[in-house]
Structure formats: structure tokens, C-alpha cells
Short mmCIF file of C-alpha atoms in Angstrom, two decimals:
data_model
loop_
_atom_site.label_atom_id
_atom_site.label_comp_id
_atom_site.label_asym_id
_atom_site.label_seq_id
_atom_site.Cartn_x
_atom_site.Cartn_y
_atom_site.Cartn_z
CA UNK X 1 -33.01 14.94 30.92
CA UNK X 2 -33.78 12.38 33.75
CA UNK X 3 -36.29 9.63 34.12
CA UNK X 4 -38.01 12.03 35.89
CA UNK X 5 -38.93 14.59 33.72
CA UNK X 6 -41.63 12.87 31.97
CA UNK X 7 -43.47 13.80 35.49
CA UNK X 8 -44.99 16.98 35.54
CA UNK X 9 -44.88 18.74 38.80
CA UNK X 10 -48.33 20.00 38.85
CA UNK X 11 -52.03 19.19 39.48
CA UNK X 12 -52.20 17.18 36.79
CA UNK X 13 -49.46 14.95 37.93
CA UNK X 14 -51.30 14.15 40.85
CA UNK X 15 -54.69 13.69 38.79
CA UNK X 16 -52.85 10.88 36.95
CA UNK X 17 -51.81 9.22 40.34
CA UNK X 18 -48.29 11.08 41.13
CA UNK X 19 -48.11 11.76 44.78
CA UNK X 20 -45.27 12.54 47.26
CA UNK X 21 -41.92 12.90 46.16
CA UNK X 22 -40.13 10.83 43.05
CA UNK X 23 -36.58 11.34 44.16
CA UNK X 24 -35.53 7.85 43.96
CA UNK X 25 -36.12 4.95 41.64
CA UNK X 26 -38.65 2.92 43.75
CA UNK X 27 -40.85 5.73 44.52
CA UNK X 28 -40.51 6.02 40.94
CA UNK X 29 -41.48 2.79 39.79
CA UNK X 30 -44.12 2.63 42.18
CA UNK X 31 -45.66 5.79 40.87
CA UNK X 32 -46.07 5.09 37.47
CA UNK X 33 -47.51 1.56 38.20
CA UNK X 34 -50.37 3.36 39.78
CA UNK X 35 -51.26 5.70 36.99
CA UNK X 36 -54.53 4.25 34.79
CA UNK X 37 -54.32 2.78 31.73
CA UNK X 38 -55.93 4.12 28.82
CA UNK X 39 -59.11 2.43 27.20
CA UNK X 40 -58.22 1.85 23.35
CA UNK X 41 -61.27 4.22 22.35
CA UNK X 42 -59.44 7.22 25.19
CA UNK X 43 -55.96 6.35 23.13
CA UNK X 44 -57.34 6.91 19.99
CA UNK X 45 -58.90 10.25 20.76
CA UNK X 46 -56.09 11.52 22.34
CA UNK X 47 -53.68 10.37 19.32
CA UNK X 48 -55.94 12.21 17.13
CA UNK X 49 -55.74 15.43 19.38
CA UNK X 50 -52.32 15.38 19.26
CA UNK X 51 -51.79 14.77 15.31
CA UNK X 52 -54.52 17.43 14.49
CA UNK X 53 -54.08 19.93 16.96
CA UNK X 54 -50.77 19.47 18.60
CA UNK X 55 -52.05 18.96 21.97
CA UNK X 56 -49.43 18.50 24.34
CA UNK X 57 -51.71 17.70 27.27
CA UNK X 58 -52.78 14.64 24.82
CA UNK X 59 -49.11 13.83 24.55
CA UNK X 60 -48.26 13.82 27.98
CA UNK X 61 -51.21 11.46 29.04
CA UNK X 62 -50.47 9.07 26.24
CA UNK X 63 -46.62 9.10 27.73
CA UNK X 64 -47.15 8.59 31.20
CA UNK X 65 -50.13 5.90 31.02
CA UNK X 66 -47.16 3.77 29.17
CA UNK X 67 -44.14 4.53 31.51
CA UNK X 68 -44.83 0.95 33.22
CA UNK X 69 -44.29 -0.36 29.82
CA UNK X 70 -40.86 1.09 30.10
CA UNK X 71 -40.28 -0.19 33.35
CA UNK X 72 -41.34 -3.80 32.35
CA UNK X 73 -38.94 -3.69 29.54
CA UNK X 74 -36.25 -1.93 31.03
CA UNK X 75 -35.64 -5.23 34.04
CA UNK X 76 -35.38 -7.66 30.84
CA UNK X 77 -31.94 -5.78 30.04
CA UNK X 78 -30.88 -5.83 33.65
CA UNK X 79 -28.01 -8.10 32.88
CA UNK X 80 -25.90 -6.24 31.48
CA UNK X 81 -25.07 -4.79 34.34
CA UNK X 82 -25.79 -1.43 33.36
CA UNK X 83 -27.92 0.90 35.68
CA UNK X 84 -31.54 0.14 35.77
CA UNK X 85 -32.54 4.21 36.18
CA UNK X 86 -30.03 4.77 32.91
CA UNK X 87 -32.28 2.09 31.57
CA UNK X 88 -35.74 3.54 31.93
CA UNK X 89 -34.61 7.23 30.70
CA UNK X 90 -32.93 5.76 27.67
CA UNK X 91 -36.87 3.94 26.99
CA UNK X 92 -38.69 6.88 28.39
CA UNK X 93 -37.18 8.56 25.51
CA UNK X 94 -37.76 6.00 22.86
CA UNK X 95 -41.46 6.35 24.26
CA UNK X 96 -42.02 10.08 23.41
CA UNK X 97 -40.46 9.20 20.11
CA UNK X 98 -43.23 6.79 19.90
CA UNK X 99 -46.03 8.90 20.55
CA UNK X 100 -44.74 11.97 18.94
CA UNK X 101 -44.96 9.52 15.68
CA UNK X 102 -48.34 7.24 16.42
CA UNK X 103 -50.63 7.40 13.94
CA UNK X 104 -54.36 6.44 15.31
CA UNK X 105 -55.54 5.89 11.64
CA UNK X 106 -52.89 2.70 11.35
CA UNK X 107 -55.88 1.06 13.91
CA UNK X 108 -52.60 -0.42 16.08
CA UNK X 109 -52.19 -0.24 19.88
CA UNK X 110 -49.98 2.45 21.05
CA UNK X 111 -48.29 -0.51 23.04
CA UNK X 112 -47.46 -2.40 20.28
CA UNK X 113 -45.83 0.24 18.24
CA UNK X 114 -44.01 2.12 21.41
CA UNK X 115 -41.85 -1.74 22.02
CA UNK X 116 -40.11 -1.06 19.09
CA UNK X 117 -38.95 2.48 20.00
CA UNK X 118 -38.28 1.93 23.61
CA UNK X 119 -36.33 -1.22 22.90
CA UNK X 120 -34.01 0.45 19.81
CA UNK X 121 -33.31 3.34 22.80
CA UNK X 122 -32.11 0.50 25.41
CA UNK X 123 -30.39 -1.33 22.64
CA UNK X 124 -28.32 1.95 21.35
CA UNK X 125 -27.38 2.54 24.81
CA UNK X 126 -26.61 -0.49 25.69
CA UNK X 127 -24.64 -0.99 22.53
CA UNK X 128 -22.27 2.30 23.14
CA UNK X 129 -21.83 1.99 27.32
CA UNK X 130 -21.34 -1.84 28.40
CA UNK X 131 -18.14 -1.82 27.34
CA UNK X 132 -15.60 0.60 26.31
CA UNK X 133 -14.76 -1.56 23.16
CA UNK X 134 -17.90 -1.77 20.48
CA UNK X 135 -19.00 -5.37 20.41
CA UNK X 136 -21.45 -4.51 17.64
CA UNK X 137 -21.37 -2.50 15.18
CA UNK X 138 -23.50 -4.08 12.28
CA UNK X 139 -27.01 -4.69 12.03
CA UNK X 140 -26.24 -8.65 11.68
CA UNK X 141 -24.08 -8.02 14.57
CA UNK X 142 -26.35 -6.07 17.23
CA UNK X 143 -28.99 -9.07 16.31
CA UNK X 144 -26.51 -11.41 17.02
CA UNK X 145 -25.15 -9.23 19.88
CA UNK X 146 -28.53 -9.45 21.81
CA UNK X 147 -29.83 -13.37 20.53
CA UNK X 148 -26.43 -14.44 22.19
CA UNK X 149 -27.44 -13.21 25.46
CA UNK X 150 -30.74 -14.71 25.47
CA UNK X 151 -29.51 -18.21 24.37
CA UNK X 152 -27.17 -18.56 26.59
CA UNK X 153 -27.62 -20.97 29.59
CA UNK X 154 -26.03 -19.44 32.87
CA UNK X 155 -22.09 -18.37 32.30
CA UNK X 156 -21.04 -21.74 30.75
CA UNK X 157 -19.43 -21.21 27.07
CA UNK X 158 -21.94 -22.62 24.74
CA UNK X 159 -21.07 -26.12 23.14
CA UNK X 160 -20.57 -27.12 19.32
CA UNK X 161 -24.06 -27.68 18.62
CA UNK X 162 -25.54 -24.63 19.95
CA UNK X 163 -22.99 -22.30 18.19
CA UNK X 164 -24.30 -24.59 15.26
CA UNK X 165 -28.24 -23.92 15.57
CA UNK X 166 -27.33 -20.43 16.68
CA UNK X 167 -25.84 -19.53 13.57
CA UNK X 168 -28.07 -21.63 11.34
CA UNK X 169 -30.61 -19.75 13.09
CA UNK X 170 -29.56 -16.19 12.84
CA UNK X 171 -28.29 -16.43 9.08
CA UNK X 172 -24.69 -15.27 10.25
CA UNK X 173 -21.18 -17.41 10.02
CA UNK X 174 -20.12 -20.35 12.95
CA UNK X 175 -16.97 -17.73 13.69
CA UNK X 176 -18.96 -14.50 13.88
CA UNK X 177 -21.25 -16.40 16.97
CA UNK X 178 -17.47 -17.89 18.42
CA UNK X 179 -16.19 -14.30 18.11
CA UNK X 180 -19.25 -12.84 19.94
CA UNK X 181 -19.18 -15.14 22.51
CA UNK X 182 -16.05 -14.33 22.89
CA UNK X 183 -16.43 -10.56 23.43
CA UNK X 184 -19.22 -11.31 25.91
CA UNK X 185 -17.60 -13.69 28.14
CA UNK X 186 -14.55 -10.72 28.35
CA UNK X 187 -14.97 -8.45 31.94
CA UNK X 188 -13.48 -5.29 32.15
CA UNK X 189 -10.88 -5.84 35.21
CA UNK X 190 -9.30 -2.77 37.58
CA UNK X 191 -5.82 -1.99 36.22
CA UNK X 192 -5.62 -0.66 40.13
CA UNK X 193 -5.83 -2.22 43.31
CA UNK X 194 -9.08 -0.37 45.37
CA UNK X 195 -6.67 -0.79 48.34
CA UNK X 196 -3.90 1.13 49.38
CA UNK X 197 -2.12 -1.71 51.29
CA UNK X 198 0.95 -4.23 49.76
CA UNK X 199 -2.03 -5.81 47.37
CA UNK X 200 -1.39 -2.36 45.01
CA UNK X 201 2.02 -4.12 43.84
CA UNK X 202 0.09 -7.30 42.26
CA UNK X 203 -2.54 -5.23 40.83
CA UNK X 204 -2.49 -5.50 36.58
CA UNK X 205 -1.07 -2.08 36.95
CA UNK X 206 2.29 -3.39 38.60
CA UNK X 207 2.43 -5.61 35.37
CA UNK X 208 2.19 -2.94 32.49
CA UNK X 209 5.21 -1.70 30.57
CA UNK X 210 6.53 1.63 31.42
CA UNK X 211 6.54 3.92 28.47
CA UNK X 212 10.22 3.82 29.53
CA UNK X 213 10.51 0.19 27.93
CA UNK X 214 8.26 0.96 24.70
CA UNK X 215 10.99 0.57 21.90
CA UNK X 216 10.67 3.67 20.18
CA UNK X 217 11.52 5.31 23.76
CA UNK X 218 14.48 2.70 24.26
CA UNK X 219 15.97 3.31 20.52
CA UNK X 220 15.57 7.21 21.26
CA UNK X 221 17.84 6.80 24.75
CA UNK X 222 19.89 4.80 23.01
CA UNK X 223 20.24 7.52 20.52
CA UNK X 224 20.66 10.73 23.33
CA UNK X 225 23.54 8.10 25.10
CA UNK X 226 25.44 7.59 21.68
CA UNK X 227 25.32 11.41 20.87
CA UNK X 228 25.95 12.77 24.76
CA UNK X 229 28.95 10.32 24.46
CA UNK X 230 31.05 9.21 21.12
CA UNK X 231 29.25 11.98 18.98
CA UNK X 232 30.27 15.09 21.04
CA UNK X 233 33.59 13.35 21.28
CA UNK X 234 34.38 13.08 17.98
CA UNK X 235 32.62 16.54 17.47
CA UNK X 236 34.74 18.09 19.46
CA UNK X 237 37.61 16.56 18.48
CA UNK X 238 37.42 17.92 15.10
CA UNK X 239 37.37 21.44 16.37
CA UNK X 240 40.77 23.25 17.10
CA UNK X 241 42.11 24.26 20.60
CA UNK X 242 40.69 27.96 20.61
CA UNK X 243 37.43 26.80 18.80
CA UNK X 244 37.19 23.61 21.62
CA UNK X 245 37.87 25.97 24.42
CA UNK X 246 35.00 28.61 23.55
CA UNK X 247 32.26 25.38 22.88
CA UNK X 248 33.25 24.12 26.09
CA UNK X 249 33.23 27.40 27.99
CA UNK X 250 29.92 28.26 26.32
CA UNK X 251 28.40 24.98 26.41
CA UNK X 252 29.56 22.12 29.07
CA UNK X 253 31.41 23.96 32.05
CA UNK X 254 28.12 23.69 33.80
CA UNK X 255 24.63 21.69 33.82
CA UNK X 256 22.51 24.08 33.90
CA UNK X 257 23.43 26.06 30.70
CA UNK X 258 24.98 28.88 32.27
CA UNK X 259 28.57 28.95 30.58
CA UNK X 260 31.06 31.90 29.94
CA UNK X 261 29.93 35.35 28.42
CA UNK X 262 31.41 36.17 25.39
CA UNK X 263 32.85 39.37 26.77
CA UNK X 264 34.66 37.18 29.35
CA UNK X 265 36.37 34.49 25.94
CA UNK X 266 36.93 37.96 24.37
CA UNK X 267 39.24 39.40 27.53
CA UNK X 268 40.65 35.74 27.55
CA UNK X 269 42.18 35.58 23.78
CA UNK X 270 42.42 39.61 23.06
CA UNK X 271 39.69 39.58 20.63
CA UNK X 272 36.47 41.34 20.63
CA UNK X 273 33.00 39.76 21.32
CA UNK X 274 31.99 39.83 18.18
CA UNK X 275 35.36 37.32 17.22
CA UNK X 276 34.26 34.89 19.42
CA UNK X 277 30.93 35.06 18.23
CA UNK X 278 32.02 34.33 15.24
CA UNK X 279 34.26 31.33 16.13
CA UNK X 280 31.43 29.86 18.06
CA UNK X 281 28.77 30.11 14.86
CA UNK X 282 31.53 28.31 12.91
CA UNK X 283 32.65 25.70 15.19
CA UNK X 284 28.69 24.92 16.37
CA UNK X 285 28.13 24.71 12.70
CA UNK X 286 31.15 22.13 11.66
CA UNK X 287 29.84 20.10 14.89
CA UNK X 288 26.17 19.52 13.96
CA UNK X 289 28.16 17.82 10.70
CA UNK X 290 29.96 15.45 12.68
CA UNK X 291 26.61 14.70 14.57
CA UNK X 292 24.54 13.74 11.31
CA UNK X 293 26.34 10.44 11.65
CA UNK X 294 24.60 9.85 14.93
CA UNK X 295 21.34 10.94 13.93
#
């Protein structure tokens, strides 16, 4: 669903003030600034439609004749940086929550109760994309997540005292407001350079460990070395001359795995295939004991 969808493309649309095309966000915003408000006795009697007879012409006119609302309170959560479009669908939403839940008999403004809604969307969103990391995840926390941002003056960190009054004010602990602060004042940085020139090697990148150097890699090389070295030494050198001559011709003439048949072993000693078999099972096996000491 986009921001868009809450427009109907049909007569009505227009009826309500829609005209021309809504294919970017300031035609957008401009359209929905032009559509009437309601009177509170034309809210009321279209809130009733809706709860009695599940009128979803009632619904759509109590929608759009509140998208500026959305709008309004989407540009108070412009800095977090997050898109202002992404913004008004995430309240858009929150606002056919609303109405799909107003009750006319409560004798409240649609307005009133639909800030709650819209705002929990925006926060939610807000919460789970402007950073990859959660910075919230409590209640106490989101409150304190969102106070922060409002209390703070400019980029400076905030001193002593305010942490103090912050905290005092918000019922939470002098660490948890440090510790948000903390979080907020973080920026997520390119691990790449958005250049392909000589910058690249003094992007963050260029500084991160290869998984080469993580230890569990290193101790495993170390390991492979030890065994491709002294282990199949003193393997082999347990073995006797026929038995060493078969693992050899079966196993390490050549790199790519692709040692003596047994047929050809069998011509070589005057035994059969089977024989050398055999040997090999028994020499293979007496080997992988030597090993154990290396594993």
C-alpha cells in the first residue's frame, strides 16, 4: 500500500477536491490540503453511518478530510532523517485504524482521537527503520527514545543538569538518558568508499579484519599446517615400506587426487587388487590413529 491509495481514482475523488495527477509527494500534499473539512455535526453522522451500517463511502470521507492531519504530523518527525512519503503512509494507516474504531457516541473529535493512532504508526516505524540496531525497545524506553529528541538543543551533548531534569522528569534512571543519548548521537557510516579512485583503500572497509585473521580461522590453519606436515610424517612413518608405497601412490603422487589404480600396485607387487585393497584399508586405518594426536 502507498500513500496514495487512500485516493480513490474516481468521481468522487475529484468531488472531494482531487484533481490532476498525484504521482509525486507535492502534488500530493497539495491535494489533500484542498479537500474540506468536515463540520463536527457532518463527522458525527458519517461515524454513525459507518458503525451502523458499514458504509464505506462514510469511511472514506472521514479518511481523506483528515489526511492533512497526517501531513502536519508527519514534518514534526522529519528529523530523523527518514523519508517524509514513508512517513505519511505509515500515519495514513494509523488514520484508517482510527476511523475504522471512532465511536461518535464518546462525543470526541475525530481529530483528537486519530493523533494517537497516526503518531503510534510513525513511532513503530520509526522505532524499527532509523537504525539497524533497536534503540528502544521498552515502553519507558520509546518515551524516553522520543522526549530525548525533543529536548535536545541543536547537536551539542546535553550537560549534567539537563540529563538531571530529564530523568527526574521522565521517571527513568540518570544512565538510561546517558545511554540514550548515546545511541542517538551514533551515525551509521559507509563501510565503502562511494568512489572508485585511491580513497577506496582508507575507507572503514580497508580497516576490518579478514575472516582470515578471526582466531578460530587462525587456530584451524594452524591445525591443517601441523597435520599436512609433522602428522602425515609421523603417520607415515609408522607404516611399512609396501604399506608407505601404496598410501603414497594412492594418495600424494599428485595434487589433484588422481594417484595409482589399484590394478596398476597389484601388477607392481604380484598381488591381486583386492590385496592391495586390503593393505590400503589397513594402513589408512593405523594412520588416522597416529593423526588423533593432532586433532
Amino acid at each position: 500500500m502507498t500513500m496514495m491509495s487512500v485516493v480513490p481514482a474516481n468521481n468522487s475523488a475529484l468531488e472531494l477536491g482531487f484533481s490532476g495527477s498525484l504521482g509525486n509527494l507535492d502534488a500530493y500534499i497539495s491535494a489533500v490540503n484542498r479537500l474540506p473539512m468536515l463540520t463536527h455535526e457532518e463527522e458525527i453522522s458519517l461515524a454513525k453511518r459507518l458503525k451502523d451500517q458499514a458504509d464505506l463511502g462514510a469511511a472514506q470521507k472521514l479518511v481523506m478530510s483528515h489526511l492533512r492531519l497526517v501531513v502536519s504530523i508527519a514534518r514534526g518527525y522529519l528529523g530523523y532523517g527518514l523519508p517524509h512519503g514513508d512517513l505519511i503512509q505509515e500515519g495514513n494507516i494509523g488514520l484508517m485504524k482510527a476511523v475504522k474504531r471512532f465511536d461518535p457516541d464518546q462525543n470526541v473529535r475525530l481529530v483528537s482521537y486519530a493523533m494517537h493512532w497516526i503518531k503510534a504508526e510513525m513511532h513503530e516505524y520509526i522505532l524499527k527503520n532509523w537504525r539497524l540496531v533497536k534503540v528502544a525497545t521498552t515502553k519507558a524506553q520509546r518515551k524516553l527514545f522520543f522526549n530525548l529528541r525533543s529536548h535536545k538543543q541543536g547537536l551539542d551533548a546535553m550537560t549534567p543538569a539537563q540529563i538531571d531534569q530529564l530523568a527526574k522528569t521522565l521517571d527513568v534512571k540518570r544512565e538510561e538518558v546517558i545511554e540514550m543519548e548515546t545511541r542517538l548521537s551514533g551515525r551509521d557510516i559507509a563501510l565503502e568508499s562511494p568512489t572508485d579512485d585511491e580513497d577506496d583503500k582508507f575507507a572503514p572497509i580497508a580497516y576490518l579484519s579478514s575472516e582470515a585473521s578471526e582466531p578460530t580461522r587462525v587456530l584451524e590453519a594452524e591445525q591443517v599446517t601441523r597435520l599436512q606436515s609433522e602428522g602425515l610424517e609421523e603417520a607415515l612413518g609408522k607404516l611399512d615400506a609396501r604399506s608407505r608405497r601404496i598410501i603414497e601412490a594412492r594418495w600424494l603422487a599428485n595434487d589433484d587426487g588422481s594417484g595409482a589404480t589399484l590394478h596398476t600396485l597389484a601388477d607392481e607387487f604380484g598381488v591381486s587388487a583386492e590385496r592391495i585393497r586390503q593393505i590400503e584399508a589397513a594402513a589408512l586405518k593405523k594412520m588416522k590413529g597416529a593423526l588423533a594426536a593432532y586433532v
